[in-house]
Amino acid sequence: MLTIEITVNGTYQQIQTAPNRSLLDLLRDDLGLTGVKDACGQEGECGACTVLLDGKLVNSCLVLAAQADGREVTTIEGLQQLERLHPIQQAFVEAGAVQCGYCTPGAILSAYDLLMHTPHPSDEQIREALSGNLCRCTGYTKMVAAVHHAEKELSHAS
Amino acid sequence: MPPETITIGKSEARKDGWTKASGQALYVGDIPIKHVCIGAVLRSPHHHARILAIDPSPAQMIPGVVAVITAKDIPGEKIHGPLVQDQPVLAMDIVRHMGEPIALVVTEDKTAAEKALAAIQVEYEPLPAVFDAEKALQPGAPQVHPGGNLLCEYDVSDGDLQEGFSQAEVILEETFQVPRISPAYLEAESSLAYFDEDGTLTVVVSSQKPFDDRHHIAMTCGLQDEQVRVKSAVVGGAFGGKEDSELHILAGLAAWITKRPVRFLNNRWESFLAHPKRHPATLHYKLGAKADGTLIALEALVHMDTGAYASYGPAVGGLLTEMVQGAYHIPNLRVLTRVVYTNSPYSGAMRGFGSPQAHFATESMLDILASRLAMDPLELRRKNILQPEDHFFTRVQVGDTARSLPLILAHADQARQRLRQLPAAPGKQSGVGFALSLQSMGLGHRVPDDSTNRLEWSPEGRLIVYLGSPELGQGMQTAVEQIAAETLGIPYQIVDTIDVDSRISPNGGVTCASRMTYLLGNSVILAAHKLTEETLNYAARTLNLPRAKLEYRLGQVILPDGRQMPVSEFCGRAAEDGIVLGASATFSFPYPAERTPEHLPIGMPHMMHAFGANVVRVEVDPELGTVEVKDMVAIHDVGRVINRAGVEGQVEGGAVMAMGYALYEDVCLKENQRWVDSFTEYLIPTARDIPENIEVILLELPELSGPFGVKGIAEMGLVPVAPAIANAVFEAVGVRARELPITPEKIALSLVEG
């Protein structure tokens, strides 16, 4: 076992963990952050476990928990402020971009990362940004619309 | 213009959107439960083998192992199956496909589960295996089940085939092949079993049919149905693949034997190997036509590989048979379909249920005929489309729904002309193709097809819907809430739905077959009328007025003097009196006698249908053979739009799923004799693969028996897409794809071979 220091959604914690565990397992099993999903069997293929590690988008199944030592993690649970959804989350709901919802947290974090770096993305940039998040329900079109919707909300807010 | 509505037709935001977008939604794997054990399944590494011995004892010694369970530990029925009882809960003397469950381990942690699975000793005698439906029917083929490899056969005819072909001026013969594909919902199968507060075995399922699951769990555990409680968790997609109870039976059994809470979460490879897929099929067609394009005869011979177990294979075979006719009048028609056991992973229900296979062949065949006759494929179709007074070759009358076909063709023609104007990128060749589609709704004639649902006023005057069938992600719950709100004249925002829990929910039936908005909607409308009556009766008693003097309108009780009292006032009073104002209603799928002749050559034909079309523009790279779908127009008659964004989402999602069928997906046996079983090798469409433009055109020709005119839309968006893409590829580079998926290798090879 080893002890890691990690800040998750703004909260600093010390956690004991086995050295061979993924960050995904740590977030889900130890911290109860079940908005982080596994859809491919921890192979890095589906993007359902997407989180931000020091502000960078990663598949948390491909990161060892130990590699997150001393770093900051943001999961879907950290995106909303109190009871209000983040404008990107709200846009996904309103645009009909959520169906079964299993890929939704990962896709929203990918959209968040895109809009942080590219406030006014093209359709092509959005599709590229979402291309690591498999979705079997929506056909992605309403997700692209949701990102544009969020883009407008965020630019009004700033 | 449709009349002004409160909520029907509007893109209301789904009520579970908030929990899903915020990561709070609880799927089976997310439900917090103290001291829950890990359940894991030992699966067959062989395609076909005799089990000579199973020794669980080495696994039982491992610290953290609670139990190792094999078939001999099962207290009740050891065999199950939704239509045919042919599937062992746990293998006994034989395994028939790779991935078949042999033993369960229940452990206190993941590490112990891995060690325990590795420690169970199984002695196998490998047997020869067969993976091809036609080969499986040849003499001397390995026998998958004692009764032979032919699971069932449909032979349905109309007219006189010989006479038809004798009148034909052109006769074409072609063979088409379609692959086995995975539903590939993002949440793999999952099940959680525990004992609730009064000690009842409770199983939380990710399933399309919790009530049927309950029955299978009870049978296996040797219990009565009422001794088992099932609850629906949030479901992470299903598409037909969650109509099989397998994992829920295993979870219920493991908890019942160990008396501990146990959670089973299939890994992705387990979902590929041990859960149903779309049937692969070979379709041999012989088509006869007049020189002017009039279709005169079609004979189709279909072989479907259902894999090691029947699952829904017999029913899929039936619907595939029906769908061969497509949207066309063909006076002389015979379809012979054989559903065959093999040692492949089993196939069963998947969105479209046989229709996508049939449509790929039929709609490709029509374009081949058009090409031979030098006719416009759209004109060829226009000449042959079904009319309302026609009957299908099942003898079921087509009816008014066929009035959509000329409109669909007109839209398709416009779309085609527009897309043909678009230039190809440098180095690419552009082609536009299209296909029509037919899709049924409901389970089929005389199959019990009922749904019971319940409405109640809450004490504060909100409407509670006790839905008897699970929401799978597709948005049926939202549609039903809108129908309930519209019927009672109240805002959508004050309608809440309770997820399925067998202790409090009525049995609404299996969520499947493009029938839920129709069936549940009708049931909820009936319940709403009963609820209105009950509300007025209560109001009359409370106010000491005759019932006949009161009226209900838009959530208000209207008094004789015209004053209005909100329903919420009576709900509060009723609650204080200990009275619940509620009503249940059952709606049964209608089988009108006037549309059903006595003689039905296929026992349970589908009675209600809708038509649609898909038009695509592809760009093909003639050197690499790659196909990109650049533009798509989906045209569907949906009867009536209840939630516009929801319907569009079904059509778009179905269309993109079908692109995977057309271009990428194949659960095939690799050279190393293992199946494709991961997303590393099995590519489903990503956001980068979708067309730059998808236009959805929704026609609203009402189904008179439907709630507000609704027709079923969950499957139809998928059906015409693969043949439309194949037809577009032909226009682009002159290569006729007779086999899916249309991979770059196949196109490049055809182009090289000329």
Coordinates of N, CA, C and O in Angstrom, one line a residue, chain B residues 478-568:
Chain B
T478 N -40.5 10.3 -20.9 CA -40.8 11.7 -21.2 C -42.1 11.7 -22.0 O -43.0 12.5 -21.8
A479 N -42.1 10.9 -23.1 CA -43.3 10.9 -24.0 C -44.5 10.5 -23.2 O -45.6 11.2 -23.4
V480 N -44.4 9.5 -22.3 CA -45.6 9.1 -21.5 C -46.1 10.3 -20.6 O -47.2 10.6 -20.4
E481 N -45.1 10.9 -20.0 CA -45.4 12.1 -19.1 C -46.1 13.2 -19.9 O -47.1 13.8 -19.4
Q482 N -45.6 13.4 -21.1 CA -46.3 14.4 -21.9 C -47.7 14.1 -22.3 O -48.6 14.9 -22.3
I483 N -47.9 12.8 -22.6 CA -49.2 12.3 -22.9 C -50.2 12.4 -21.7 O -51.3 12.9 -21.8
A484 N -49.7 12.0 -20.6 CA -50.5 12.2 -19.3 C -50.8 13.6 -19.0 O -52.0 14.0 -18.7
A485 N -49.8 14.5 -19.2 CA -50.0 15.9 -18.9 C -51.1 16.5 -19.9 O -52.0 17.2 -19.5
E486 N -50.9 16.2 -21.2 CA -51.8 16.7 -22.2 C -53.3 16.2 -21.9 O -54.2 17.0 -22.0
T487 N -53.4 14.9 -21.6 CA -54.7 14.4 -21.4 C -55.4 15.0 -20.2 O -56.6 15.3 -20.2
L488 N -54.7 15.3 -19.1 CA -55.3 15.8 -17.9 C -55.2 17.4 -17.9 O -55.7 18.0 -17.0
G489 N -54.6 17.9 -19.0 CA -54.6 19.4 -19.1 C -53.7 20.0 -18.0 O -54.1 21.1 -17.4
I490 N -52.6 19.4 -17.6 CA -51.8 20.0 -16.6 C -50.4 20.2 -17.1 O -50.0 19.6 -18.2
P491 N -49.5 21.0 -16.5 CA -48.2 21.2 -17.0 C -47.3 19.9 -16.9 O -47.4 19.2 -15.9
Y492 N -46.5 19.7 -17.9 CA -45.6 18.5 -17.9 C -44.7 18.6 -16.7 O -44.3 17.5 -16.1
Q493 N -44.4 19.8 -16.2 CA -43.5 19.9 -15.1 C -44.0 19.3 -13.8 O -43.2 19.0 -12.9
I494 N -45.3 19.1 -13.6 CA -45.8 18.5 -12.4 C -46.1 17.0 -12.5 O -46.8 16.5 -11.7
V495 N -45.6 16.4 -13.5 CA -45.7 14.9 -13.7 C -44.4 14.2 -13.3 O -43.4 14.6 -13.8
D496 N -44.5 13.3 -12.4 CA -43.3 12.5 -12.0 C -43.5 11.0 -12.2 O -44.6 10.5 -12.1
T497 N -42.4 10.4 -12.6 CA -42.6 8.9 -12.8 C -41.8 8.1 -11.8 O -40.7 8.5 -11.4
I498 N -42.4 7.1 -11.3 CA -41.7 6.1 -10.4 C -41.1 5.0 -11.2 O -41.8 4.4 -12.0
D499 N -39.9 4.7 -11.0 CA -39.2 3.6 -11.7 C -39.8 2.3 -11.3 O -40.4 2.1 -10.2
V500 N -39.7 1.3 -12.2 CA -40.3 0.0 -12.0 C -39.8 -0.7 -10.7 O -38.6 -0.8 -10.5
D501 N -40.7 -1.1 -9.8 CA -40.4 -1.8 -8.6 C -41.6 -2.8 -8.5 O -42.7 -2.4 -8.3
S502 N -41.3 -4.1 -8.6 CA -42.4 -5.1 -8.7 C -43.3 -5.0 -7.5 O -44.4 -5.5 -7.5
R503 N -42.8 -4.4 -6.4 CA -43.7 -4.4 -5.2 C -44.8 -3.3 -5.3 O -45.9 -3.4 -4.8
I504 N -44.5 -2.3 -6.1 CA -45.5 -1.2 -6.2 C -46.0 -0.9 -7.7 O -47.0 -0.2 -7.9
S505 N -45.2 -1.4 -8.6 CA -45.6 -1.1 -10.0 C -46.5 -2.1 -10.6 O -46.3 -3.3 -10.4
P506 N -47.4 -1.7 -11.5 CA -48.1 -2.7 -12.3 C -47.2 -3.2 -13.4 O -46.1 -2.7 -13.6
N507 N -47.6 -4.3 -14.0 CA -46.7 -4.9 -15.0 C -47.1 -4.3 -16.4 O -48.1 -4.5 -16.9
G508 N -46.1 -3.5 -16.8 CA -46.4 -2.8 -18.1 C -45.9 -3.5 -19.3 O -46.0 -3.0 -20.4
G509 N -45.2 -4.6 -19.1 CA -44.7 -5.4 -20.2 C -43.3 -5.1 -20.6 O -42.7 -4.2 -20.0
V510 N -42.7 -5.8 -21.5 CA -41.3 -5.7 -21.9 C -41.2 -4.4 -22.8 O -42.0 -4.2 -23.7
T511 N -40.2 -3.6 -22.5 CA -39.9 -2.4 -23.3 C -39.2 -2.9 -24.6 O -38.0 -3.3 -24.5
C512 N -40.0 -3.0 -25.7 CA -39.4 -3.5 -26.9 C -40.4 -3.2 -28.0 O -41.5 -2.7 -27.8
A513 N -39.9 -3.5 -29.3 CA -40.8 -3.6 -30.4 C -41.5 -2.3 -30.9 O -42.6 -2.3 -31.4
S514 N -40.8 -1.2 -30.6 CA -41.3 0.1 -31.1 C -42.8 0.3 -30.7 O -43.6 0.8 -31.5
R515 N -43.2 -0.2 -29.6 CA -44.6 -0.2 -29.2 C -44.9 0.6 -28.0 O -46.0 0.7 -27.6
M516 N -43.9 1.1 -27.3 CA -44.1 1.6 -25.9 C -44.9 2.9 -25.8 O -45.8 3.0 -25.0
T517 N -44.5 3.9 -26.7 CA -45.2 5.1 -26.6 C -46.7 4.9 -27.0 O -47.6 5.5 -26.4
Y518 N -46.9 4.0 -28.0 CA -48.2 3.7 -28.4 C -49.0 3.0 -27.3 O -50.1 3.4 -26.9
L519 N -48.4 1.9 -26.7 CA -49.1 1.1 -25.8 C -49.2 1.8 -24.4 O -50.3 1.9 -23.8
L520 N -48.1 2.3 -23.9 CA -48.2 3.0 -22.6 C -49.0 4.3 -22.7 O -49.7 4.6 -21.8
G521 N -48.8 5.0 -23.8 CA -49.6 6.2 -24.0 C -51.1 5.9 -24.0 O -51.9 6.6 -23.3
N522 N -51.5 4.9 -24.7 CA -53.0 4.5 -24.7 C -53.4 4.1 -23.3 O -54.5 4.5 -22.8
S523 N -52.6 3.4 -22.6 CA -52.9 2.9 -21.2 C -53.1 4.1 -20.3 O -54.0 4.2 -19.5
V524 N -52.1 5.1 -20.4 CA -52.1 6.2 -19.6 C -53.4 7.1 -19.9 O -53.9 7.7 -19.0
I525 N -53.7 7.2 -21.1 CA -54.9 8.0 -21.5 C -56.2 7.4 -20.8 O -57.0 8.1 -20.2
L526 N -56.3 6.0 -20.9 CA -57.4 5.4 -20.2 C -57.4 5.6 -18.7 O -58.4 5.9 -18.1
A527 N -56.2 5.5 -18.1 CA -56.1 5.7 -16.7 C -56.4 7.2 -16.3 O -57.0 7.4 -15.3
A528 N -56.0 8.1 -17.2 CA -56.3 9.5 -16.9 C -57.8 9.8 -16.9 O -58.3 10.5 -16.1
H529 N -58.6 9.1 -17.8 CA -60.0 9.3 -17.8 C -60.6 8.7 -16.5 O -61.5 9.3 -15.9
K530 N -60.1 7.6 -16.1 CA -60.6 7.0 -14.9 C -60.3 7.9 -13.7 O -61.1 8.0 -12.8
L531 N -59.1 8.4 -13.7 CA -58.6 9.3 -12.6 C -59.5 10.5 -12.5 O -59.9 11.0 -11.4
T532 N -59.8 11.1 -13.7 CA -60.7 12.3 -13.7 C -62.1 12.0 -13.0 O -62.6 12.7 -12.2
E533 N -62.6 10.8 -13.4 CA -63.9 10.4 -12.9 C -63.8 10.2 -11.4 O -64.7 10.7 -10.6
E534 N -62.7 9.6 -10.9 CA -62.5 9.3 -9.5 C -62.4 10.6 -8.7 O -62.9 10.8 -7.6
T535 N -61.7 11.6 -9.4 CA -61.5 12.9 -8.7 C -62.8 13.6 -8.6 O -63.1 14.2 -7.5
L536 N -63.6 13.6 -9.6 CA -64.9 14.2 -9.6 C -65.8 13.6 -8.5 O -66.6 14.3 -7.8
N537 N -65.8 12.3 -8.5 CA -66.6 11.6 -7.5 C -66.2 12.0 -6.1 O -67.1 12.2 -5.2
Y538 N -64.9 12.1 -5.8 CA -64.5 12.5 -4.5 C -64.9 13.9 -4.2 O -65.4 14.3 -3.1
A539 N -64.7 14.8 -5.2 CA -65.1 16.2 -5.1 C -66.6 16.3 -4.8 O -67.0 17.1 -3.9
A540 N -67.4 15.5 -5.5 CA -68.8 15.6 -5.2 C -69.2 15.2 -3.8 O -70.0 15.9 -3.1
R541 N -68.5 14.1 -3.3 CA -68.8 13.7 -1.9 C -68.3 14.8 -0.9 O -69.0 15.1 0.0
T542 N -67.2 15.3 -1.2 CA -66.6 16.3 -0.3 C -67.5 17.6 -0.2 O -67.7 18.2 0.8
L543 N -67.9 18.0 -1.4 CA -68.7 19.3 -1.5 C -70.2 19.1 -1.3 O -70.9 20.0 -1.3
N544 N -70.5 17.8 -1.2 CA -71.9 17.4 -1.0 C -72.8 18.0 -2.1 O -73.8 18.6 -2.0
L545 N -72.3 17.7 -3.3 CA -73.0 18.2 -4.6 C -73.2 16.9 -5.4 O -72.4 16.0 -5.3
P546 N -74.1 16.9 -6.3 CA -74.3 15.8 -7.2 C -73.1 15.7 -8.2 O -72.7 16.8 -8.7
R547 N -72.6 14.5 -8.4 CA -71.4 14.4 -9.3 C -71.7 15.0 -10.7 O -70.8 15.6 -11.3
A548 N -73.0 14.9 -11.2 CA -73.3 15.4 -12.5 C -73.2 16.9 -12.7 O -73.1 17.4 -13.8
K549 N -73.1 17.5 -11.5 CA -73.0 19.0 -11.6 C -71.6 19.5 -11.7 O -71.3 20.7 -11.8
L550 N -70.6 18.6 -11.6 CA -69.2 19.0 -11.6 C -68.6 18.6 -12.9 O -68.9 17.6 -13.6
E551 N -67.6 19.4 -13.3 CA -66.8 19.1 -14.4 C -65.3 19.2 -14.1 O -64.9 19.9 -13.2
Y552 N -64.5 18.5 -14.9 CA -63.0 18.6 -14.8 C -62.5 19.3 -16.0 O -62.8 19.0 -17.1
R553 N -61.6 20.3 -15.8 CA -61.0 21.0 -16.9 C -59.6 21.5 -16.5 O -59.5 22.2 -15.5
L554 N -58.6 21.1 -17.2 CA -57.2 21.7 -17.0 C -56.8 21.7 -15.5 O -56.3 22.7 -15.0
G555 N -56.9 20.6 -14.9 CA -56.5 20.5 -13.5 C -57.4 21.2 -12.5 O -57.0 21.4 -11.3
Q556 N -58.6 21.6 -12.9 CA -59.5 22.3 -12.0 C -60.8 21.5 -12.0 O -61.3 21.0 -13.0
V557 N -61.4 21.6 -10.8 CA -62.8 21.1 -10.7 C -63.7 22.3 -10.9 O -63.6 23.3 -10.2
I558 N -64.7 22.2 -11.8 CA -65.6 23.3 -12.1 C -66.9 23.1 -11.4 O -67.5 22.1 -11.6
L559 N -67.2 24.1 -10.5 CA -68.4 24.0 -9.7 C -69.6 24.5 -10.5 O -69.5 25.1 -11.5
P560 N -70.8 24.1 -10.0 CA -72.0 24.5 -10.8 C -72.1 26.0 -11.0 O -72.6 26.4 -12.1
D561 N -71.6 26.8 -10.1 CA -71.7 28.3 -10.3 C -70.5 28.8 -11.2 O -70.3 30.0 -11.3
G562 N -69.7 27.9 -11.7 CA -68.7 28.4 -12.6 C -67.3 28.6 -11.9 O -66.3 28.7 -12.5
R563 N -67.4 28.6 -10.5 CA -66.1 28.7 -9.8 C -65.2 27.5 -10.0 O -65.7 26.4 -10.3
Q564 N -63.9 27.7 -9.9 CA -63.0 26.6 -10.1 C -62.2 26.3 -8.8 O -61.9 27.2 -8.1
M565 N -62.0 25.1 -8.6 CA -61.2 24.7 -7.5 C -60.1 23.8 -8.0 O -60.4 22.8 -8.7
P566 N -58.8 24.1 -7.7 CA -57.7 23.2 -8.2 C -57.8 21.8 -7.6 O -58.2 21.6 -6.5
V567 N -57.4 20.9 -8.4 CA -57.4 19.5 -8.0 C -56.6 19.3 -6.7 O -56.9 18.5 -5.9
S568 N -55.5 20.1 -6.6 CA -54.6 19.9 -5.5 C -55.3 20.1 -4.2 O -55.0 19.4 -3.2

